[in-house]
mmCIF file with all atom_site columns, C-alpha atoms in Angstrom:
data_model
loop_
_atom_site.group_PDB
_atom_site.id
_atom_site.type_symbol
_atom_site.label_atom_id
_atom_site.label_alt_id
_atom_site.label_comp_id
_atom_site.label_asym_id
_atom_site.label_entity_id
_atom_site.label_seq_id
_atom_site.pdbx_PDB_ins_code
_atom_site.Cartn_x
_atom_site.Cartn_y
_atom_site.Cartn_z
_atom_site.occupancy
_atom_site.B_iso_or_equiv
_atom_site.pdbx_formal_charge
_atom_site.auth_seq_id
_atom_site.auth_comp_id
_atom_site.auth_asym_id
_atom_site.auth_atom_id
_atom_site.pdbx_PDB_model_num
ATOM 1   C CA . PRO A 1 1   ? -15.729 74.510 9.697  1.00 0.00 ? 1   PRO A CA 1
ATOM 2   C CA . ARG A 1 2   ? -15.969 70.903 10.713 1.00 0.00 ? 2   ARG A CA 1
ATOM 3   C CA . LYS A 1 3   ? -17.722 69.895 13.871 1.00 0.00 ? 3   LYS A CA 1
ATOM 4   C CA . LYS A 1 4   ? -15.828 69.302 17.077 1.00 0.00 ? 4   LYS A CA 1
ATOM 5   C CA . GLY A 1 5   ? -14.119 65.952 16.931 1.00 0.00 ? 5   GLY A CA 1
ATOM 6   C CA . GLY A 1 6   ? -12.227 66.349 13.704 1.00 0.00 ? 6   GLY A CA 1
ATOM 7   C CA . GLY A 1 7   ? -14.798 64.612 11.495 1.00 0.00 ? 7   GLY A CA 1
ATOM 8   C CA . GLY A 1 8   ? -12.741 63.578 8.498  1.00 0.00 ? 8   GLY A CA 1
ATOM 9   C CA . GLY A 1 9   ? -9.595  65.450 9.480  1.00 0.00 ? 9   GLY A CA 1
ATOM 10  C CA . LEU A 1 10  ? -6.452  64.441 7.697  1.00 0.00 ? 10  LEU A CA 1
ATOM 11  C CA . LEU A 1 11  ? -3.667  64.547 10.265 1.00 0.00 ? 11  LEU A CA 1
ATOM 12  C CA . LYS A 1 12  ? -3.383  62.543 13.487 1.00 0.00 ? 12  LYS A CA 1
ATOM 13  C CA . GLU A 1 13  ? 0.280   63.227 14.174 1.00 0.00 ? 13  GLU A CA 1
ATOM 14  C CA . LEU A 1 14  ? 3.264   65.171 12.919 1.00 0.00 ? 14  LEU A CA 1
ATOM 15  C CA . PRO A 1 15  ? 6.706   63.784 12.157 1.00 0.00 ? 15  PRO A CA 1
ATOM 16  C CA . VAL A 1 16  ? 8.932   64.204 15.196 1.00 0.00 ? 16  VAL A CA 1
ATOM 17  C CA . SER A 1 17  ? 11.589  65.633 12.881 1.00 0.00 ? 17  SER A CA 1
ATOM 18  C CA . MET A 1 18  ? 9.465   68.798 12.651 1.00 0.00 ? 18  MET A CA 1
ATOM 19  C CA . ARG A 1 19  ? 10.703  69.755 16.105 1.00 0.00 ? 19  ARG A CA 1
ATOM 20  C CA . ARG A 1 20  ? 13.793  71.089 14.347 1.00 0.00 ? 20  ARG A CA 1
ATOM 21  C CA . LEU A 1 21  ? 11.645  73.879 12.888 1.00 0.00 ? 21  LEU A CA 1
ATOM 22  C CA . ASP A 1 22  ? 12.577  76.079 15.797 1.00 0.00 ? 22  ASP A CA 1
ATOM 23  C CA . LEU A 1 23  ? 12.189  79.269 13.729 1.00 0.00 ? 23  LEU A CA 1
ATOM 24  C CA . LEU A 1 24  ? 8.589   78.490 12.761 1.00 0.00 ? 24  LEU A CA 1
ATOM 25  C CA . LYS A 1 25  ? 6.299   81.274 13.964 1.00 0.00 ? 25  LYS A CA 1
ATOM 26  C CA . GLU A 1 26  ? 2.844   80.068 12.960 1.00 0.00 ? 26  GLU A CA 1
ATOM 27  C CA . LEU A 1 27  ? 1.398   76.564 12.916 1.00 0.00 ? 27  LEU A CA 1
ATOM 28  C CA . ARG A 1 28  ? -2.232  76.052 11.970 1.00 0.00 ? 28  ARG A CA 1
ATOM 29  C CA . LEU A 1 29  ? -3.448  72.493 12.513 1.00 0.00 ? 29  LEU A CA 1
ATOM 30  C CA . SER A 1 30  ? -7.177  73.268 12.645 1.00 0.00 ? 30  SER A CA 1
ATOM 31  C CA . CYS A 1 31  ? -9.779  70.744 11.469 1.00 0.00 ? 31  CYS A CA 1
ATOM 32  C CA . ASN A 1 32  ? -7.682  67.622 11.742 1.00 0.00 ? 32  ASN A CA 1
ATOM 33  C CA . ASN A 1 33  ? -7.797  64.568 13.975 1.00 0.00 ? 33  ASN A CA 1
ATOM 34  C CA . PHE A 1 34  ? -5.277  65.344 16.733 1.00 0.00 ? 34  PHE A CA 1
ATOM 35  C CA . ARG A 1 35  ? -6.165  63.821 20.115 1.00 0.00 ? 35  ARG A CA 1
ATOM 36  C CA . ALA A 1 36  ? -3.016  65.184 21.746 1.00 0.00 ? 36  ALA A CA 1
ATOM 37  C CA . VAL A 1 37  ? -0.657  68.016 20.952 1.00 0.00 ? 37  VAL A CA 1
ATOM 38  C CA . PRO A 1 38  ? 1.994   66.562 18.646 1.00 0.00 ? 38  PRO A CA 1
ATOM 39  C CA . GLU A 1 39  ? 5.300   65.884 20.385 1.00 0.00 ? 39  GLU A CA 1
ATOM 40  C CA . ALA A 1 40  ? 7.019   67.713 17.527 1.00 0.00 ? 40  ALA A CA 1
ATOM 41  C CA . ILE A 1 41  ? 5.704   70.954 19.012 1.00 0.00 ? 41  ILE A CA 1
ATOM 42  C CA . PHE A 1 42  ? 6.381   70.320 22.708 1.00 0.00 ? 42  PHE A CA 1
ATOM 43  C CA . PRO A 1 43  ? 9.105   67.662 22.843 1.00 0.00 ? 43  PRO A CA 1
ATOM 44  C CA . LYS A 1 44  ? 10.056  65.801 25.993 1.00 0.00 ? 44  LYS A CA 1
ATOM 45  C CA . THR A 1 45  ? 13.605  67.143 25.816 1.00 0.00 ? 45  THR A CA 1
ATOM 46  C CA . PRO A 1 46  ? 14.616  70.812 25.858 1.00 0.00 ? 46  PRO A CA 1
ATOM 47  C CA . ASP A 1 47  ? 17.043  70.397 22.949 1.00 0.00 ? 47  ASP A CA 1
ATOM 48  C CA . PHE A 1 48  ? 14.530  71.022 20.195 1.00 0.00 ? 48  PHE A CA 1
ATOM 49  C CA . GLY A 1 49  ? 11.052  72.345 19.806 1.00 0.00 ? 49  GLY A CA 1
ATOM 50  C CA . MET A 1 50  ? 9.030   75.025 18.175 1.00 0.00 ? 50  MET A CA 1
ATOM 51  C CA . THR A 1 51  ? 10.060  77.563 20.784 1.00 0.00 ? 51  THR A CA 1
ATOM 52  C CA . ASN A 1 52  ? 9.500   80.557 18.494 1.00 0.00 ? 52  ASN A CA 1
ATOM 53  C CA . LEU A 1 53  ? 5.847   79.810 17.736 1.00 0.00 ? 53  LEU A CA 1
ATOM 54  C CA . ARG A 1 54  ? 3.687   82.921 17.909 1.00 0.00 ? 54  ARG A CA 1
ATOM 55  C CA . VAL A 1 55  ? 0.429   81.287 16.729 1.00 0.00 ? 55  VAL A CA 1
ATOM 56  C CA . LEU A 1 56  ? -0.740  77.747 17.399 1.00 0.00 ? 56  LEU A CA 1
ATOM 57  C CA . ALA A 1 57  ? -4.162  76.762 16.067 1.00 0.00 ? 57  ALA A CA 1
ATOM 58  C CA . LEU A 1 58  ? -5.409  73.362 17.232 1.00 0.00 ? 58  LEU A CA 1
ATOM 59  C CA . ASP A 1 59  ? -9.099  74.219 17.080 1.00 0.00 ? 59  ASP A CA 1
ATOM 60  C CA . HIS A 1 60  ? -11.651 71.802 15.614 1.00 0.00 ? 60  HIS A CA 1
ATOM 61  C CA . ASN A 1 61  ? -9.726  68.683 16.636 1.00 0.00 ? 61  ASN A CA 1
ATOM 62  C CA . PRO A 1 62  ? -10.758 65.895 19.047 1.00 0.00 ? 62  PRO A CA 1
ATOM 63  C CA . LEU A 1 63  ? -7.957  67.184 21.285 1.00 0.00 ? 63  LEU A CA 1
ATOM 64  C CA . GLN A 1 64  ? -8.200  65.709 24.804 1.00 0.00 ? 64  GLN A CA 1
ATOM 65  C CA . SER A 1 65  ? -5.530  67.724 26.599 1.00 0.00 ? 65  SER A CA 1
ATOM 66  C CA . VAL A 1 66  ? -2.778  70.277 26.314 1.00 0.00 ? 66  VAL A CA 1
ATOM 67  C CA . SER A 1 67  ? 0.494   69.345 27.957 1.00 0.00 ? 67  SER A CA 1
ATOM 68  C CA . ASP A 1 68  ? 2.040   71.593 30.565 1.00 0.00 ? 68  ASP A CA 1
ATOM 69  C CA . ASP A 1 69  ? 4.941   71.760 28.106 1.00 0.00 ? 69  ASP A CA 1
ATOM 70  C CA . VAL A 1 70  ? 2.991   74.494 26.334 1.00 0.00 ? 70  VAL A CA 1
ATOM 71  C CA . ALA A 1 71  ? 5.172   76.891 28.328 1.00 0.00 ? 71  ALA A CA 1
ATOM 72  C CA . ILE A 1 72  ? 8.113   75.911 26.075 1.00 0.00 ? 72  ILE A CA 1
ATOM 73  C CA . CYS A 1 73  ? 6.541   78.290 23.571 1.00 0.00 ? 73  CYS A CA 1
ATOM 74  C CA . GLY A 1 74  ? 7.155   81.349 25.702 1.00 0.00 ? 74  GLY A CA 1
ATOM 75  C CA . LYS A 1 75  ? 6.751   83.685 22.711 1.00 0.00 ? 75  LYS A CA 1
ATOM 76  C CA . MET A 1 76  ? 3.245   82.428 21.919 1.00 0.00 ? 76  MET A CA 1
ATOM 77  C CA . GLU A 1 77  ? 0.807   85.247 21.159 1.00 0.00 ? 77  GLU A CA 1
ATOM 78  C CA . ARG A 1 78  ? -2.318  83.359 20.021 1.00 0.00 ? 78  ARG A CA 1
ATOM 79  C CA . LEU A 1 79  ? -3.388  79.947 21.318 1.00 0.00 ? 79  LEU A CA 1
ATOM 80  C CA . LEU A 1 80  ? -6.509  78.676 19.559 1.00 0.00 ? 80  LEU A CA 1
ATOM 81  C CA . LEU A 1 81  ? -8.057  75.687 21.322 1.00 0.00 ? 81  LEU A CA 1
ATOM 82  C CA . HIS A 1 82  ? -11.756 76.288 20.668 1.00 0.00 ? 82  HIS A CA 1
ATOM 83  C CA . ASN A 1 83  ? -14.001 73.465 19.495 1.00 0.00 ? 83  ASN A CA 1
ATOM 84  C CA . THR A 1 84  ? -11.916 70.754 21.159 1.00 0.00 ? 84  THR A CA 1
ATOM 85  C CA . GLN A 1 85  ? -12.510 68.309 23.995 1.00 0.00 ? 85  GLN A CA 1
ATOM 86  C CA . ILE A 1 86  ? -9.876  69.648 26.377 1.00 0.00 ? 86  ILE A CA 1
ATOM 87  C CA . SER A 1 87  ? -10.934 70.121 29.976 1.00 0.00 ? 87  SER A CA 1
ATOM 88  C CA . LYS A 1 88  ? -7.925  71.881 31.467 1.00 0.00 ? 88  LYS A CA 1
ATOM 89  C CA . ILE A 1 89  ? -5.125  74.273 30.672 1.00 0.00 ? 89  ILE A CA 1
ATOM 90  C CA . HIS A 1 90  ? -2.183  73.876 33.027 1.00 0.00 ? 90  HIS A CA 1
ATOM 91  C CA . SER A 1 91  ? -0.963  76.709 35.221 1.00 0.00 ? 91  SER A CA 1
ATOM 92  C CA . THR A 1 92  ? 2.268   76.770 33.194 1.00 0.00 ? 92  THR A CA 1
ATOM 93  C CA . ILE A 1 93  ? 0.344   79.120 30.933 1.00 0.00 ? 93  ILE A CA 1
ATOM 94  C CA . SER A 1 94  ? 1.539   81.761 33.402 1.00 0.00 ? 94  SER A CA 1
ATOM 95  C CA . HIS A 1 95  ? 4.983   81.498 31.744 1.00 0.00 ? 95  HIS A CA 1
ATOM 96  C CA . MET A 1 96  ? 3.596   82.566 28.381 1.00 0.00 ? 96  MET A CA 1
ATOM 97  C CA . ASN A 1 97  ? 4.302   86.246 28.930 1.00 0.00 ? 97  ASN A CA 1
ATOM 98  C CA . TYR A 1 98  ? 3.593   87.258 25.324 1.00 0.00 ? 98  TYR A CA 1
ATOM 99  C CA . LEU A 1 99  ? 0.198   85.570 25.103 1.00 0.00 ? 99  LEU A CA 1
ATOM 100 C CA . LYS A 1 100 ? -2.368  88.011 23.726 1.00 0.00 ? 100 LYS A CA 1
ATOM 101 C CA . GLU A 1 101 ? -5.264  85.716 22.795 1.00 0.00 ? 101 GLU A CA 1
ATOM 102 C CA . LEU A 1 102 ? -6.591  82.512 24.327 1.00 0.00 ? 102 LEU A CA 1
ATOM 103 C CA . TRP A 1 103 ? -9.532  80.850 22.575 1.00 0.00 ? 103 TRP A CA 1
ATOM 104 C CA . ILE A 1 104 ? -11.288 78.209 24.684 1.00 0.00 ? 104 ILE A CA 1
ATOM 105 C CA . SER A 1 105 ? -14.928 78.406 23.600 1.00 0.00 ? 105 SER A CA 1
ATOM 106 C CA . ASP A 1 106 ? -16.739 75.136 22.973 1.00 0.00 ? 106 ASP A CA 1
ATOM 107 C CA . THR A 1 107 ? -14.384 73.113 25.166 1.00 0.00 ? 107 THR A CA 1
ATOM 108 C CA . ARG A 1 108 ? -14.859 71.214 28.425 1.00 0.00 ? 108 ARG A CA 1
ATOM 109 C CA . ILE A 1 109 ? -12.831 73.778 30.349 1.00 0.00 ? 109 ILE A CA 1
ATOM 110 C CA . LYS A 1 110 ? -14.763 74.755 33.470 1.00 0.00 ? 110 LYS A CA 1
ATOM 111 C CA . SER A 1 111 ? -12.016 76.659 35.244 1.00 0.00 ? 111 SER A CA 1
ATOM 112 C CA . LEU A 1 112 ? -9.152  78.803 34.075 1.00 0.00 ? 112 LEU A CA 1
ATOM 113 C CA . ASP A 1 113 ? -6.045  79.334 36.181 1.00 0.00 ? 113 ASP A CA 1
ATOM 114 C CA . VAL A 1 114 ? -6.086  82.816 37.680 1.00 0.00 ? 114 VAL A CA 1
ATOM 115 C CA . SER A 1 115 ? -2.525  83.366 36.444 1.00 0.00 ? 115 SER A CA 1
ATOM 116 C CA . VAL A 1 116 ? -4.110  84.288 33.101 1.00 0.00 ? 116 VAL A CA 1
ATOM 117 C CA . MET A 1 117 ? -5.175  87.564 34.730 1.00 0.00 ? 117 MET A CA 1
ATOM 118 C CA . TYR A 1 118 ? -1.547  88.505 35.267 1.00 0.00 ? 118 TYR A CA 1
ATOM 119 C CA . LEU A 1 119 ? -0.242  87.839 31.772 1.00 0.00 ? 119 LEU A CA 1
ATOM 120 C CA . PRO A 1 120 ? 1.100   91.252 30.739 1.00 0.00 ? 120 PRO A CA 1
ATOM 121 C CA . HIS A 1 121 ? -0.108  91.205 27.124 1.00 0.00 ? 121 HIS A CA 1
ATOM 122 C CA . ILE A 1 122 ? -3.396  89.305 27.369 1.00 0.00 ? 122 ILE A CA 1
ATOM 123 C CA . CYS A 1 123 ? -6.048  91.222 25.482 1.00 0.00 ? 123 CYS A CA 1
ATOM 124 C CA . LYS A 1 124 ? -8.577  88.550 24.485 1.00 0.00 ? 124 LYS A CA 1
ATOM 125 C CA . VAL A 1 125 ? -10.007 85.452 26.144 1.00 0.00 ? 125 VAL A CA 1
ATOM 126 C CA . VAL A 1 126 ? -12.740 83.794 24.095 1.00 0.00 ? 126 VAL A CA 1
ATOM 127 C CA . VAL A 1 127 ? -15.294 81.652 25.948 1.00 0.00 ? 127 VAL A CA 1
ATOM 128 C CA . ASP A 1 128 ? -18.861 80.462 25.271 1.00 0.00 ? 128 ASP A CA 1
ATOM 129 C CA . SER A 1 129 ? -20.413 82.551 27.996 1.00 0.00 ? 129 SER A CA 1
ATOM 130 C CA . GLU A 1 130 ? -19.908 83.567 31.594 1.00 0.00 ? 130 GLU A CA 1
ATOM 131 C CA . SER A 1 131 ? -21.390 80.246 32.673 1.00 0.00 ? 131 SER A CA 1
ATOM 132 C CA . GLN A 1 132 ? -18.621 78.245 30.962 1.00 0.00 ? 132 GLN A CA 1
ATOM 133 C CA . LEU A 1 133 ? -16.158 79.016 33.764 1.00 0.00 ? 133 LEU A CA 1
ATOM 134 C CA . ASP A 1 134 ? -16.913 78.139 37.383 1.00 0.00 ? 134 ASP A CA 1
ATOM 135 C CA . ASN A 1 135 ? -14.403 80.771 38.511 1.00 0.00 ? 135 ASN A CA 1
ATOM 136 C CA . TRP A 1 136 ? -15.815 83.453 36.209 1.00 0.00 ? 136 TRP A CA 1
ATOM 137 C CA . GLU A 1 137 ? -16.384 85.964 39.012 1.00 0.00 ? 137 GLU A CA 1
ATOM 138 C CA . VAL A 1 138 ? -12.751 85.862 40.128 1.00 0.00 ? 138 VAL A CA 1
ATOM 139 C CA . LEU A 1 139 ? -11.467 86.114 36.563 1.00 0.00 ? 139 LEU A CA 1
ATOM 140 C CA . ARG A 1 140 ? -13.906 88.892 35.695 1.00 0.00 ? 140 ARG A CA 1
ATOM 141 C CA . ARG A 1 141 ? -12.584 91.013 38.542 1.00 0.00 ? 141 ARG A CA 1
ATOM 142 C CA . GLY A 1 142 ? -9.008  90.480 37.373 1.00 0.00 ? 142 GLY A CA 1
ATOM 143 C CA . LEU A 1 143 ? -9.494  91.034 33.642 1.00 0.00 ? 143 LEU A CA 1
ATOM 144 C CA . SER A 1 144 ? -11.359 94.045 32.346 1.00 0.00 ? 144 SER A CA 1
ATOM 145 C CA . SER A 1 145 ? -14.530 93.417 30.363 1.00 0.00 ? 145 SER A CA 1
ATOM 146 C CA . ASP A 1 146 ? -12.936 94.525 27.084 1.00 0.00 ? 146 ASP A CA 1
ATOM 147 C CA . LYS A 1 147 ? -10.629 91.489 27.260 1.00 0.00 ? 147 LYS A CA 1
ATOM 148 C CA . TRP A 1 148 ? -13.460 88.949 27.279 1.00 0.00 ? 148 TRP A CA 1
ATOM 149 C CA . SER A 1 149 ? -15.108 87.759 24.084 1.00 0.00 ? 149 SER A CA 1
ATOM 150 C CA . PHE A 1 150 ? -18.039 85.413 23.789 1.00 0.00 ? 150 PHE A CA 1
ATOM 151 C CA . MET A 1 151 ? -18.477 83.169 20.782 1.00 0.00 ? 151 MET A CA 1
ATOM 152 C CA . ARG A 1 152 ? -21.986 81.897 20.442 1.00 0.00 ? 152 ARG A CA 1
ATOM 153 C CA . PRO A 1 153 ? -23.133 79.289 17.910 1.00 0.00 ? 153 PRO A CA 1
ATOM 154 C CA . GLY A 1 154 ? -23.187 80.761 14.423 1.00 0.00 ? 154 GLY A CA 1
ATOM 155 C CA . GLU A 1 155 ? -20.646 83.457 15.164 1.00 0.00 ? 155 GLU A CA 1
ATOM 156 C CA . GLU A 1 156 ? -17.682 81.363 14.173 1.00 0.00 ? 156 GLU A CA 1
ATOM 157 C CA . ALA A 1 157 ? -18.259 81.956 10.466 1.00 0.00 ? 157 ALA A CA 1
ATOM 158 C CA . GLN A 1 158 ? -17.966 85.705 11.027 1.00 0.00 ? 158 GLN A CA 1
ATOM 159 C CA . VAL A 1 159 ? -14.805 85.234 13.073 1.00 0.00 ? 159 VAL A CA 1
ATOM 160 C CA . ALA A 1 160 ? -13.327 83.104 10.275 1.00 0.00 ? 160 ALA A CA 1
ATOM 161 C CA . ALA A 1 161 ? -14.178 85.799 7.723  1.00 0.00 ? 161 ALA A CA 1
ATOM 162 C CA . ASP A 1 162 ? -12.598 88.469 9.938  1.00 0.00 ? 162 ASP A CA 1
ATOM 163 C CA . ASN A 1 163 ? -9.457  86.340 10.275 1.00 0.00 ? 163 ASN A CA 1
ATOM 164 C CA . ILE A 1 164 ? -9.207  85.962 6.496  1.00 0.00 ? 164 ILE A CA 1
ATOM 165 C CA . VAL A 1 165 ? -9.420  89.732 6.065  1.00 0.00 ? 165 VAL A CA 1
ATOM 166 C CA . ARG A 1 166 ? -6.774  90.221 8.779  1.00 0.00 ? 166 ARG A CA 1
ATOM 167 C CA . ASP A 1 167 ? -4.472  87.621 7.210  1.00 0.00 ? 167 ASP A CA 1
ATOM 168 C CA . LYS A 1 168 ? -4.785  89.257 3.775  1.00 0.00 ? 168 LYS A CA 1
ATOM 169 C CA . ARG A 1 169 ? -3.883  92.647 5.272  1.00 0.00 ? 169 ARG A CA 1
ATOM 170 C CA . LEU A 1 170 ? -0.840  91.136 6.960  1.00 0.00 ? 170 LEU A CA 1
ATOM 171 C CA . ALA A 1 171 ? 0.229   89.420 3.719  1.00 0.00 ? 171 ALA A CA 1
ATOM 172 C CA . ARG A 1 172 ? -0.067  92.701 1.805  1.00 0.00 ? 172 ARG A CA 1
ATOM 173 C CA . ALA A 1 173 ? 1.927   94.530 4.479  1.00 0.00 ? 173 ALA A CA 1
ATOM 174 C CA . ARG A 1 174 ? 4.654   91.867 4.375  1.00 0.00 ? 174 ARG A CA 1
ATOM 175 C CA . ALA A 1 175 ? 4.752   92.038 0.572  1.00 0.00 ? 175 ALA A CA 1
ATOM 176 C CA . ARG A 1 176 ? 5.094   95.835 0.712  1.00 0.00 ? 176 ARG A CA 1
ATOM 177 C CA . ALA A 1 177 ? 7.868   95.545 3.291  1.00 0.00 ? 177 ALA A CA 1
ATOM 178 C CA . LEU A 1 178 ? 9.692   93.001 1.140  1.00 0.00 ? 178 LEU A CA 1
ATOM 179 C CA . SER A 1 179 ? 9.340   95.042 -2.027 1.00 0.00 ? 179 SER A CA 1
ATOM 180 C CA . SER A 1 180 ? 10.652  98.162 -0.303 1.00 0.00 ? 180 SER A CA 1
ATOM 181 C CA . LYS A 1 181 ? 13.879  96.283 0.519  1.00 0.00 ? 181 LYS A CA 1
ATOM 182 C CA . PHE A 1 182 ? 14.611  95.746 -3.178 1.00 0.00 ? 182 PHE A CA 1
#
């Protein structure tokens, strides 16, 4: 993985026309040079947008912020923002009722809105350590310990390997499901 800040990333923006990909379920933009979330994902108008996204990976980008429009993706299950320069996630995250995983390790985030504790499907919040969040004690009382994960330096390679294994399993399962239809 590239260092935080994009370092040689290819993409800085996406064509606005991509907002018409409203059936897209997974968008991985890791290791690029995005400073802001592309408007194609969270447009300024409610007419279009990637409202069916389940996975959005913006990790390893020089990302400065995440718009409160993130709530447009109400079906989001995994939001990967680790290794970025963001300092805040808006409280609109409370509208992301299907969110299961939130990755914010190696960011400038010092506080997480307590609404995260009440998301019905949240099962994983990845941070550097307890000391990353100033409101850790409040959040710890609201989310059981099995929902917190800590990613220390050097562990990311193992996480990436685990994700590859998971993705291969999913691909095989999809292939089996497709072949059983024919």
